[in-house]
Coordinates of C-alpha atoms (C1' of nucleotides) in Angstrom, one line a residue:
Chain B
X1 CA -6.6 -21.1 48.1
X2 CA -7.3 -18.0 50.3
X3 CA -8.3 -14.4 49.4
X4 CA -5.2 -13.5 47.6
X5 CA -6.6 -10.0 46.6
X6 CA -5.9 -10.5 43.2
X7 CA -9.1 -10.0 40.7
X8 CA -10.2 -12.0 38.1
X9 CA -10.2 -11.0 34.5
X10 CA -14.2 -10.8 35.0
X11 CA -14.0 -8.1 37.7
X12 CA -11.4 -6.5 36.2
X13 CA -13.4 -5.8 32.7
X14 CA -16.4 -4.1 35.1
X15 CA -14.0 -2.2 36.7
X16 CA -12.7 -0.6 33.0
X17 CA -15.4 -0.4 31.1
X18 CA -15.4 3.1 30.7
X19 CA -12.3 2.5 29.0
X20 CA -13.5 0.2 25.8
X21 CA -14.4 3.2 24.2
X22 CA -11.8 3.6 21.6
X23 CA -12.2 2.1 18.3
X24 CA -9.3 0.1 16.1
X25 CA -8.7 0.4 12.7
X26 CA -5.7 -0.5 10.3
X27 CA -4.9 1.6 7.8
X28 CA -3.1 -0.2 4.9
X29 CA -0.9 1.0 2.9
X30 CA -1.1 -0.7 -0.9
X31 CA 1.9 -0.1 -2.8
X32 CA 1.9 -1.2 -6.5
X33 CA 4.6 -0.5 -9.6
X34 CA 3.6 0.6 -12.4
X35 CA 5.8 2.7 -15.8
X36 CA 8.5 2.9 -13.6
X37 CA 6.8 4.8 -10.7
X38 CA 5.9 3.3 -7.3
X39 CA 2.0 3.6 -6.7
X40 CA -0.2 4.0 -3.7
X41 CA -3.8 2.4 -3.9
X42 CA -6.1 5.2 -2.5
X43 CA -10.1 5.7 -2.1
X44 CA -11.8 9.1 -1.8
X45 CA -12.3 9.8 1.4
X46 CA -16.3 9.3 2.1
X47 CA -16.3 11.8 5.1
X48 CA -17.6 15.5 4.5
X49 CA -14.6 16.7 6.7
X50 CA -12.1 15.7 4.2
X51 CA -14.2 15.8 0.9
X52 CA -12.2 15.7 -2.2
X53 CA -9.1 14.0 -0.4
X54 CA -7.5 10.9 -0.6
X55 CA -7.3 8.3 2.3
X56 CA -5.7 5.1 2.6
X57 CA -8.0 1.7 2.4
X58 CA -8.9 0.8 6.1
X59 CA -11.5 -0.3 8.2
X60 CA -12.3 -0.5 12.1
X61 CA -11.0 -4.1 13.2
X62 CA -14.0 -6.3 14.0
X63 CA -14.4 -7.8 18.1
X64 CA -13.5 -11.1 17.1
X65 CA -10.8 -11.0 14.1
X66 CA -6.7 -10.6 15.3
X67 CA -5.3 -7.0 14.5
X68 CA -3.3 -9.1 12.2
X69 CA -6.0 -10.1 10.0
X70 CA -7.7 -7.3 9.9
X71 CA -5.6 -5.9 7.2
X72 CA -6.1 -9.6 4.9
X73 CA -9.2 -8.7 5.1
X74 CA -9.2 -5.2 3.6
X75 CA -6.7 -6.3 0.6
X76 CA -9.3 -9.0 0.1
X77 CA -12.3 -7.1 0.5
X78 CA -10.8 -4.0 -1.8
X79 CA -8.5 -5.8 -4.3
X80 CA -9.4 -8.9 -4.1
X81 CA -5.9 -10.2 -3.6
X82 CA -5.3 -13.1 -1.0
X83 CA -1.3 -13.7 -0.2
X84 CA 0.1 -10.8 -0.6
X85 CA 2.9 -9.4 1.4
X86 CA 2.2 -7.3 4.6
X87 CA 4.4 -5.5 7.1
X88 CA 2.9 -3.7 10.1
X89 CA 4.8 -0.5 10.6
X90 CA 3.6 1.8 13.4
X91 CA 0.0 3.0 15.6
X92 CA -1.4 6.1 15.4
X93 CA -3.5 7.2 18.3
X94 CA -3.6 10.9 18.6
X95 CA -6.8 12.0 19.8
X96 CA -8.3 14.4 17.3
X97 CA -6.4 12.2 14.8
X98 CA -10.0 11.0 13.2
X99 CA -12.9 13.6 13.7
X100 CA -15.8 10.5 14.3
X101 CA -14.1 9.8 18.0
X102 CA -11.0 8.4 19.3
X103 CA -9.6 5.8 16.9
X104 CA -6.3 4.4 17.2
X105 CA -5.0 3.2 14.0
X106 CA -2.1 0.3 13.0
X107 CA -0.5 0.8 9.8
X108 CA 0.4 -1.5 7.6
X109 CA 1.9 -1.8 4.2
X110 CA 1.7 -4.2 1.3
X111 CA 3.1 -4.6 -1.6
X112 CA 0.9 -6.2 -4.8
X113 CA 1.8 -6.5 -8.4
X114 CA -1.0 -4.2 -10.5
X115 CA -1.3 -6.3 -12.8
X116 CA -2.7 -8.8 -11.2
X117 CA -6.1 -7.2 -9.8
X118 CA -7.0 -4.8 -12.6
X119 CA -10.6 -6.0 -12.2
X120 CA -11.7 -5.7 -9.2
X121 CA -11.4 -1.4 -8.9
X122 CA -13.0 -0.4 -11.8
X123 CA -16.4 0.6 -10.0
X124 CA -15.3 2.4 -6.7
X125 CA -13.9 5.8 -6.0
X126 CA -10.3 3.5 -5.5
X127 CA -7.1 5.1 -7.9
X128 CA -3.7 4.1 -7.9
X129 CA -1.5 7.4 -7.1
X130 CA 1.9 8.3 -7.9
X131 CA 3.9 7.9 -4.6
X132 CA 6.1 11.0 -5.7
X133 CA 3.0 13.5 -6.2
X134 CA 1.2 13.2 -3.6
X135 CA 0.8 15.9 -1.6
X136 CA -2.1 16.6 1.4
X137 CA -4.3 13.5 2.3
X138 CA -7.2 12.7 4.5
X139 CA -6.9 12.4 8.1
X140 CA -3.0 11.7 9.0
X141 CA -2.9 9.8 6.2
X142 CA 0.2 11.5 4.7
X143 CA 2.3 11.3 8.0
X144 CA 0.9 7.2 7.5
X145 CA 2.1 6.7 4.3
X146 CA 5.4 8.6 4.8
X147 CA 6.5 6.1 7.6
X148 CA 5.6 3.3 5.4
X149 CA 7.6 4.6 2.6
X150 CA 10.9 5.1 4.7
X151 CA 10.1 1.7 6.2
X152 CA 10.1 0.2 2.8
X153 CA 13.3 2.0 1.6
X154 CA 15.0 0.4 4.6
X155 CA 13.6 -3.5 3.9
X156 CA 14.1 -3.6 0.2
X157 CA 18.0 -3.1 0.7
X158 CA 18.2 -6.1 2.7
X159 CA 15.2 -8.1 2.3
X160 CA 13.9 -9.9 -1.4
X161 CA 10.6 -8.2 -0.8
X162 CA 10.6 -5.7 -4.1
X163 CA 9.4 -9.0 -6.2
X164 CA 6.0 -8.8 -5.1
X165 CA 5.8 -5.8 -7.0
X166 CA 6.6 -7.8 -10.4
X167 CA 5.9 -10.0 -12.9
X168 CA 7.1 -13.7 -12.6
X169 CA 10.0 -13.1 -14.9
X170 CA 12.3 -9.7 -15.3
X171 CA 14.7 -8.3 -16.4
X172 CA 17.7 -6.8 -14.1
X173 CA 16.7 -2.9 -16.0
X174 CA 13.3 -3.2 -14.8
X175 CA 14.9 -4.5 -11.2
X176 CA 16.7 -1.3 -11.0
X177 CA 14.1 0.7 -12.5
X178 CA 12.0 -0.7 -9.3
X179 CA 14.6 0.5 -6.9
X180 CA 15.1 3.7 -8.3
X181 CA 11.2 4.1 -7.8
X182 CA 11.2 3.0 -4.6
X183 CA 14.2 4.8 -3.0
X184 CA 13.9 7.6 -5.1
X185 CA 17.6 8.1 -6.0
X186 CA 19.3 7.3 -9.3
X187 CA 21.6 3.8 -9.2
X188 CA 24.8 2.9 -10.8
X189 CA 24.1 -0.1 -13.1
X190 CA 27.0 -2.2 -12.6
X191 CA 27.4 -1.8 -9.1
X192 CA 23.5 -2.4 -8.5
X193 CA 24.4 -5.6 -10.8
X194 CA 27.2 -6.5 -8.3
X195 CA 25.0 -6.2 -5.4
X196 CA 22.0 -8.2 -6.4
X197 CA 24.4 -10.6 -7.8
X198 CA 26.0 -11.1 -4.2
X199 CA 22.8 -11.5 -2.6
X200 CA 21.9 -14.4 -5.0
X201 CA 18.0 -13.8 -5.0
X202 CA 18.0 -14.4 -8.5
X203 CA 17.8 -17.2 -10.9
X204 CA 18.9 -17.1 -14.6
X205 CA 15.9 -18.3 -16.9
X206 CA 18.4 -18.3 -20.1
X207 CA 15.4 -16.4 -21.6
X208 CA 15.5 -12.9 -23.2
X209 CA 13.1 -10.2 -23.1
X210 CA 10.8 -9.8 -26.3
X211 CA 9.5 -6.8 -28.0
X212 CA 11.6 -4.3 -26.8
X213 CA 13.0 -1.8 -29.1
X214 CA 16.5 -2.4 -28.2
X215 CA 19.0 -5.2 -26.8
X216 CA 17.1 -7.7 -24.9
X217 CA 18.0 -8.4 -21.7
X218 CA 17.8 -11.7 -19.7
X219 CA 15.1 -12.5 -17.6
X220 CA 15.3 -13.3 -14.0
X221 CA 12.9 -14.7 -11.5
X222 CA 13.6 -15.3 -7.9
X223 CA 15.0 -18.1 -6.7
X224 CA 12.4 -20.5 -5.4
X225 CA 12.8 -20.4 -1.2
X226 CA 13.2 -17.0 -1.1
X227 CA 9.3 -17.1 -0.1
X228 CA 8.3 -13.7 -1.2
X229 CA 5.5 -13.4 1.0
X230 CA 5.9 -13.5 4.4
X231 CA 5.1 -11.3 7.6
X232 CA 7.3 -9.0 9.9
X233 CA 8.6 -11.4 12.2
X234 CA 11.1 -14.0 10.7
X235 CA 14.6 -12.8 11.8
X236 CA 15.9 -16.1 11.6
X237 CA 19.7 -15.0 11.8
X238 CA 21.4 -13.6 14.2
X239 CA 21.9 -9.9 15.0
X240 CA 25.0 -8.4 12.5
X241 CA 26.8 -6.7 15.1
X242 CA 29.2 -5.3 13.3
X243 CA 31.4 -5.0 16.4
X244 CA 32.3 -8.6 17.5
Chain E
X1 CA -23.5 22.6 -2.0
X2 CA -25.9 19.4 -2.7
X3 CA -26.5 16.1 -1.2
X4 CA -23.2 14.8 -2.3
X5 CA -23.4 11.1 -0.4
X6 CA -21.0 12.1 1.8
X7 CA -21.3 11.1 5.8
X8 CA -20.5 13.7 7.9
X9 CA -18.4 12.0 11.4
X10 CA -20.9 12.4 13.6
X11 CA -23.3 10.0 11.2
X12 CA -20.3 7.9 11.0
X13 CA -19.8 7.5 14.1
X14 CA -23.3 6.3 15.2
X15 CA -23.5 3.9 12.7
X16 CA -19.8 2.4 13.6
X17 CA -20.9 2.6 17.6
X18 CA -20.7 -1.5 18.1
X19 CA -17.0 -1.3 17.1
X20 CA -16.0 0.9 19.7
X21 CA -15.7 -2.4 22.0
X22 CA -12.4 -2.6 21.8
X23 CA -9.7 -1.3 24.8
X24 CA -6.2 0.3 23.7
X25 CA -3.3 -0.3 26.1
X26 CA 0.4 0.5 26.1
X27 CA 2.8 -1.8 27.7
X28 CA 6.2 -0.8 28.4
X29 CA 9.6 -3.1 28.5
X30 CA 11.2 -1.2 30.6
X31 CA 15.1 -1.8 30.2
X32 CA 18.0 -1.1 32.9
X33 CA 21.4 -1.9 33.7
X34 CA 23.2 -3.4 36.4
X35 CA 25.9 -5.7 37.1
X36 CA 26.5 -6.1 33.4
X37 CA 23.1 -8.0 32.8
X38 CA 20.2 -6.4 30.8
X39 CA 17.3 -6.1 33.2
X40 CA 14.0 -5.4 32.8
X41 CA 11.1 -3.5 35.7
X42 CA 7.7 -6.2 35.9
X43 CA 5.4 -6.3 38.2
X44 CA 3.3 -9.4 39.6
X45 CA 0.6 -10.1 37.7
X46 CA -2.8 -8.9 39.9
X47 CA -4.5 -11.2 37.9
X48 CA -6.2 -14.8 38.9
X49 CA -5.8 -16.2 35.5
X50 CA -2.0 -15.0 35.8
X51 CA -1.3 -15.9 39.2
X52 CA 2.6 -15.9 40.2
X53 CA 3.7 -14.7 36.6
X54 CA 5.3 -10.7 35.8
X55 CA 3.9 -8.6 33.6
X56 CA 5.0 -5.9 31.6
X57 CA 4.0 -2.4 33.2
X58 CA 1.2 -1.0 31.0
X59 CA -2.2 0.8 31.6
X60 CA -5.2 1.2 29.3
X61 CA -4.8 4.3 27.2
X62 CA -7.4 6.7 28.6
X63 CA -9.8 8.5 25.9
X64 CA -8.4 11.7 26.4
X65 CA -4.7 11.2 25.9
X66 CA -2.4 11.0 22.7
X67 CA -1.2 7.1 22.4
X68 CA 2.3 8.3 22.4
X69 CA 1.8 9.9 25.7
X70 CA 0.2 6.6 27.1
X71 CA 3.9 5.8 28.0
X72 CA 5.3 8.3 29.6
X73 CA 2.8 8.7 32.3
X74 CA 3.0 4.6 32.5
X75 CA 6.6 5.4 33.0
X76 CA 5.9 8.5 35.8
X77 CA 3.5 6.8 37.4
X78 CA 5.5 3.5 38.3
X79 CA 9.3 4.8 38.3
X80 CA 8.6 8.7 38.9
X81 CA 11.1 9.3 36.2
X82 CA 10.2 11.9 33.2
X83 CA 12.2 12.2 30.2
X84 CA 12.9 8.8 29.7
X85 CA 13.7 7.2 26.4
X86 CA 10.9 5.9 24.5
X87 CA 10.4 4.1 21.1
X88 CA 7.1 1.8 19.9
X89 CA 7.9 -1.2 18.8
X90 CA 4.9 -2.9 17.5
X91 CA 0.9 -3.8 18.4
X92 CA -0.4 -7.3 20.1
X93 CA -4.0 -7.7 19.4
X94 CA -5.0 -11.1 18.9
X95 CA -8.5 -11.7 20.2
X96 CA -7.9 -13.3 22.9
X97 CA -4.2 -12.1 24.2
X98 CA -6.1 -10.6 27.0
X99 CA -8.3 -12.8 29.5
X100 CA -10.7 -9.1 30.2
X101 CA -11.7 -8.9 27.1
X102 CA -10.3 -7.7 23.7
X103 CA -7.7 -5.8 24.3
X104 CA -4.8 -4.5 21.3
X105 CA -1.7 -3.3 22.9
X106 CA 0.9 -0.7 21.7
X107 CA 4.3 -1.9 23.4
X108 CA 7.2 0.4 23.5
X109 CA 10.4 0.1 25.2
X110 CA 12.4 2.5 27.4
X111 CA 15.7 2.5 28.8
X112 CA 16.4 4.0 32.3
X113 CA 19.4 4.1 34.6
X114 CA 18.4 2.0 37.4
X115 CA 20.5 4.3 40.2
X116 CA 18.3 7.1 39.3
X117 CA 15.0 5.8 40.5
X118 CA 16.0 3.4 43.0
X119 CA 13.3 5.0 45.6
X120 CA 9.6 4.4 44.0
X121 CA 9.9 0.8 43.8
X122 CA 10.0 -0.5 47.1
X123 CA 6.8 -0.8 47.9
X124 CA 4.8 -2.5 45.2
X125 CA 5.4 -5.4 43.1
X126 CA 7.7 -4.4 41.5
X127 CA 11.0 -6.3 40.5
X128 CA 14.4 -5.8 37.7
X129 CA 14.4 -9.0 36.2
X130 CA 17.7 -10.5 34.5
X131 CA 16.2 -10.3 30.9
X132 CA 18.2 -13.5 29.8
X133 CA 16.7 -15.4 32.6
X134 CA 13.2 -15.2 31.7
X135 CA 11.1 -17.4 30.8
X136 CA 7.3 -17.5 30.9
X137 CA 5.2 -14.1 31.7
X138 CA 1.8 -13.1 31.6
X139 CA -0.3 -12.5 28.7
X140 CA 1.8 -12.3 25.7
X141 CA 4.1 -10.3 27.4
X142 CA 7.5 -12.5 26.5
X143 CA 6.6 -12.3 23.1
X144 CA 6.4 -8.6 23.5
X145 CA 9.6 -8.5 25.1
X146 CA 11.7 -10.7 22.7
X147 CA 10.2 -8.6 20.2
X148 CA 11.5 -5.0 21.9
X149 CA 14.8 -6.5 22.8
X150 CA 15.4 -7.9 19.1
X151 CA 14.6 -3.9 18.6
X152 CA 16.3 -2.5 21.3
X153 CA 19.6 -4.7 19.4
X154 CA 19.3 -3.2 16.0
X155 CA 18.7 0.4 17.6
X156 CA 22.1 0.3 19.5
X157 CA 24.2 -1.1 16.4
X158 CA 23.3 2.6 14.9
X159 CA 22.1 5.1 17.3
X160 CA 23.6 6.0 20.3
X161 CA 20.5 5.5 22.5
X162 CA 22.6 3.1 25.2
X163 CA 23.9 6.2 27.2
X164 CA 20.5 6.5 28.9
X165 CA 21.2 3.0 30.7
X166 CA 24.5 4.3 31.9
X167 CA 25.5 7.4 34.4
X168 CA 26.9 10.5 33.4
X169 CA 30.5 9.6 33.1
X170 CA 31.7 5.7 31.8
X171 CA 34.5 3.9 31.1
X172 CA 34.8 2.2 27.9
X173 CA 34.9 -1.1 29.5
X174 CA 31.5 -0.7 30.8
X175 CA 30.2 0.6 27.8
X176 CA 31.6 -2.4 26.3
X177 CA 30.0 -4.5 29.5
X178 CA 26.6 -2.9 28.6
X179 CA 27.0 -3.5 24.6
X180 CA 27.5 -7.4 25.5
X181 CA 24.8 -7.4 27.5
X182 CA 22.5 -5.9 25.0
X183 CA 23.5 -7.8 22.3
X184 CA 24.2 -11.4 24.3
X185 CA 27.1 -11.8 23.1
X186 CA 31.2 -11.2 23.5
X187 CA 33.3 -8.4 22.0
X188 CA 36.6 -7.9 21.0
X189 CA 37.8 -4.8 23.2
X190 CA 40.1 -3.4 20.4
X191 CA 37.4 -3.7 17.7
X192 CA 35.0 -2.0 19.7
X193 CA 37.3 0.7 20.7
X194 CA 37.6 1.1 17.2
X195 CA 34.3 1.3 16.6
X196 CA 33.3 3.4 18.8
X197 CA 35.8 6.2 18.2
X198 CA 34.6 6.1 14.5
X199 CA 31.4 7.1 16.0
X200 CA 32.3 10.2 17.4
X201 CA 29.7 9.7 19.9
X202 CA 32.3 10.2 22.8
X203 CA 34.5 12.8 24.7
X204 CA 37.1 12.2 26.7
X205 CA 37.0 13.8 30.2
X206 CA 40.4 13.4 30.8
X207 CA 39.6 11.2 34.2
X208 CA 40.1 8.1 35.4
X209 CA 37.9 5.9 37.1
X210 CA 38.5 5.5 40.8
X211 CA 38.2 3.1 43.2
X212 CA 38.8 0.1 41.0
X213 CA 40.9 -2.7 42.1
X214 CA 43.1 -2.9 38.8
X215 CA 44.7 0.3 36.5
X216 CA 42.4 2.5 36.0
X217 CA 40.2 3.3 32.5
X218 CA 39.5 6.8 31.4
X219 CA 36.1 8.2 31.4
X220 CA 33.9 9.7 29.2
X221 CA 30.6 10.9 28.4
X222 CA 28.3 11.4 25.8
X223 CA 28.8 14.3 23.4
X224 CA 26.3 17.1 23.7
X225 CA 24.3 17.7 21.0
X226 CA 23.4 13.8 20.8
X227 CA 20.6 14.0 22.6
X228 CA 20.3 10.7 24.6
X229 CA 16.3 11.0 24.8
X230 CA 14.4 10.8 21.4
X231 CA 11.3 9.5 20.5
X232 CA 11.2 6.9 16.9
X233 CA 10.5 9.3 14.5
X234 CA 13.8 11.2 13.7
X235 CA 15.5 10.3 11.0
X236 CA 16.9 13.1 9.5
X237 CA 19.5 11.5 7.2
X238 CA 18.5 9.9 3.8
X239 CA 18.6 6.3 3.2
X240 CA 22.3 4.7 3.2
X241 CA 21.5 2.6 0.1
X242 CA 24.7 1.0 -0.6
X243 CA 23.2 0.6 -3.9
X244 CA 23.8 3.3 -5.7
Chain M
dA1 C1' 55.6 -10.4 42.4
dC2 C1' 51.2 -11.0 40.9
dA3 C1' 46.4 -10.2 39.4
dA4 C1' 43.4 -7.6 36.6
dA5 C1' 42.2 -4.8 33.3
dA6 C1' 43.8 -0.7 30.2
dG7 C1' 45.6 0.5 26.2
dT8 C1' 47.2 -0.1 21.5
dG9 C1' 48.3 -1.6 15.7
dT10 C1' 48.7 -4.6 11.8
dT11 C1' 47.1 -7.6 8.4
dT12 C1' 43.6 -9.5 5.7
dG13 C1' 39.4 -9.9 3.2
dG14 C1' 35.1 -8.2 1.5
dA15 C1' 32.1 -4.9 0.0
dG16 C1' 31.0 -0.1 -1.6
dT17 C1' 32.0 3.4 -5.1
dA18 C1' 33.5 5.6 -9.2
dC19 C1' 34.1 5.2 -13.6
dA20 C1' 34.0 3.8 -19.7
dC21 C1' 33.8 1.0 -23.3
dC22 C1' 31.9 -2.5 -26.6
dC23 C1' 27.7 -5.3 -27.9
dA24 C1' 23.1 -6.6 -29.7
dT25 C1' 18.8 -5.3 -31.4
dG26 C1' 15.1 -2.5 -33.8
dG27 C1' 14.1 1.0 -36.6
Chain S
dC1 C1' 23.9 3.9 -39.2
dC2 C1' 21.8 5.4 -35.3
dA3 C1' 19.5 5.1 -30.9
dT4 C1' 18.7 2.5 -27.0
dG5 C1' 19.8 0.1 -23.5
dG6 C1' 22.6 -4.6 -22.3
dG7 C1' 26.5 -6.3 -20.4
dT8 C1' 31.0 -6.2 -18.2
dG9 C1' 36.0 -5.1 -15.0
dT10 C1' 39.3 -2.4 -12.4
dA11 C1' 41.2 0.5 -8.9
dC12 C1' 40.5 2.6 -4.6
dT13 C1' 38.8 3.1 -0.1
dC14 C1' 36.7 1.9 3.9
dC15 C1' 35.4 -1.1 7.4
dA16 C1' 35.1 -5.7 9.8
dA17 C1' 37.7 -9.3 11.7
dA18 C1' 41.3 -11.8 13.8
dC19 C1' 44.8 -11.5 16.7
dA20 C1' 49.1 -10.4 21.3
dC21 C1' 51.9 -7.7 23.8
dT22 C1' 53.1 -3.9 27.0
dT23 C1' 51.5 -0.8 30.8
dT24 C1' 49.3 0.7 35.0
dT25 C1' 47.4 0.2 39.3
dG26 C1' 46.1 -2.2 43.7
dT27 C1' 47.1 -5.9 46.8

DNA sequence: ACAAAAGTGTTTGGAGTACACCCATGG
DNA sequence: CCATGGGTGTACTCCAAACACTTTTGT
């Protein structure tokens, strides 16, 4: 083979250099559920520049880990949760957006049942936040969580994701209570019965709640298949046109 | 105010140096229209390691310039057009997606109208490739494209973004054309008539097309005040649960 | 006259929405 | 018996889908 006058990747990486200069984080956005109000997992923010705010759990993504794992890593290293569900939603890469240097960030969300990790925050500056109250946040951290939250509204109407959020078994009140959280609007009961009935997630246990000061209602869990974890890309069907 | 084990950036940033190893890029799909098939601009691969295969168009963002304007100058510099449409999609950055080193990439897509630009690509490598005859590319760069056109599909279904693929004034039939294209598959013409009148997105210009071998269709255009060029972030409407 | 596409309407089914009453349990 | 939520059905409207004939123009 001749001269072609292409470059190999070798000479090409000499010929950038200049330009691996930019550092890559994930920022993950950990949503939990708790007395009926969506939560956000949040640390105080470690940097002098934004003292006595919150930021979201990150870290810069290592040389020789995938962008994709990166954020595993932080759920395991802060909650110590392995399998939980993870979305990535959208970069970040304005340049003053971080005041240590130009880092480009990918954002992520997740969604983990509280319950299940109590242990492992009790020691660091970490809090679970009311979604609803917060206001100002470190870095863009607000504008972060904001895209997440919308992105979440639009999954849960058409993907069985809201169950990583619960317990095994629940009941269809604390289903809608979960919704209500999430998309911040009040919902009909009977028509969100309807729905969620047509989209057969849900399996009947033929087991009633306990201890509640009232009617009991049946329990539910979600029909087995329905993985609950899973990443972004598994659009299996087809597009829904809509317009055939 | 005391020691209060905060780090200001600048100590941050020295002791996070190593990390900042890694290069950001953007790479664009770069969708057009002609001849009612979906086409996409590549370029040959001036790679070794890629030798013979297209690639995406796509630079290294540069450490002075917002991510989000990475694209647009990609866009300038290759087809001289400005204004383009332009949405991010999602990031690549498995370690080794890029034979140079580690690179993460931001893909967005654009759609352009092919006529308008017809004069900067004639002397570089640069080729409109029928998007449904594709097969192998560069890098990761099919992946990235299935994964903007499976975008680019849910994004027309709602939003009336097509318009920048087509000129000024269309028919219905071509709109139609360009809907089958975009979504691979047939449509019935009265449904989508219907359709697309409950959108509102059109007026008629009480013309009709010329030069066409058969009776003529009336044109239209796109209604000012939907602007055809937007960025992602502009939902202004509130969820449509259908759940409440 | 023929070819090619424009233009148009009806019917059916499914899903979203609004809305109100009785039931079961705990206190 | 009261409070709290559990559980259910109907009527209406809107939209998607399937489907066929007449009209207009150029050749």
């Amino acid at each position: 083979m001749q001269n072609t006058g292409l470059k190999t990747a070798a000479i090409e990486k000499i010929s950038h250099k200049e330009y691996f200069n930019i550092a890559v984080s994930v920022d993950c956005v950990i949503f939990g559920y708790e007395e009926k109000q969506l939560k956000v997992l949040l640390i105080k923010s470690d940097l002098k520049e934004f003292e006595g705010l919150w930021s979201l759990l990150g870290d810069l993504v290592t040389p020789n880990e995938n962008l994709d794992d990166a954020p595993y890593r932080v759920l395991l290293e802060r909650t110590g949760l392995k399998d939980v569900y993870l979305e990535q939603v959208h970069s970040f890469g304005d340049v003053h957006r971080h005041p240590s240097g130009r880092v480009v960030t990918i954002a992520y969300y997740s969604l983990v049942n509280i319950k299940s990790h109590k242990l492992n925050l009790t020691d660091n500056e970490l809090h679970w936040h009311n979604v609803a109250e917060l206001n100002s946040m470190a870095f863009d951290h607000k504008l972060i969580l904001d895209t997440c939250l919308q992105r979440l509204q639009e999954k849960v109407l058409e993907h069985p994701v809201v169950f990583n959020l619960l317990p095994e078994k629940f009941s269809l009140r604390e289903l809608q209570d979960l919704y209500q959280a999430i998309l911040g609007q009040e919902l009909d009961r009977r028509n969100f019965r309807k729905r969620i009935n047509l989209k057969n997630w849900l399996v009947d246990l033929n087991e009633m709640e306990e201890d509640v000061p009232h009617r009991p209602g049946k329990l539910y869990k979600l029909k087995s298949g329905l993985k609950k974890i899973s990443t972004d890309l598994n659009r299996s069907k087809p597009v829904k046109t809509h317009l055939v």
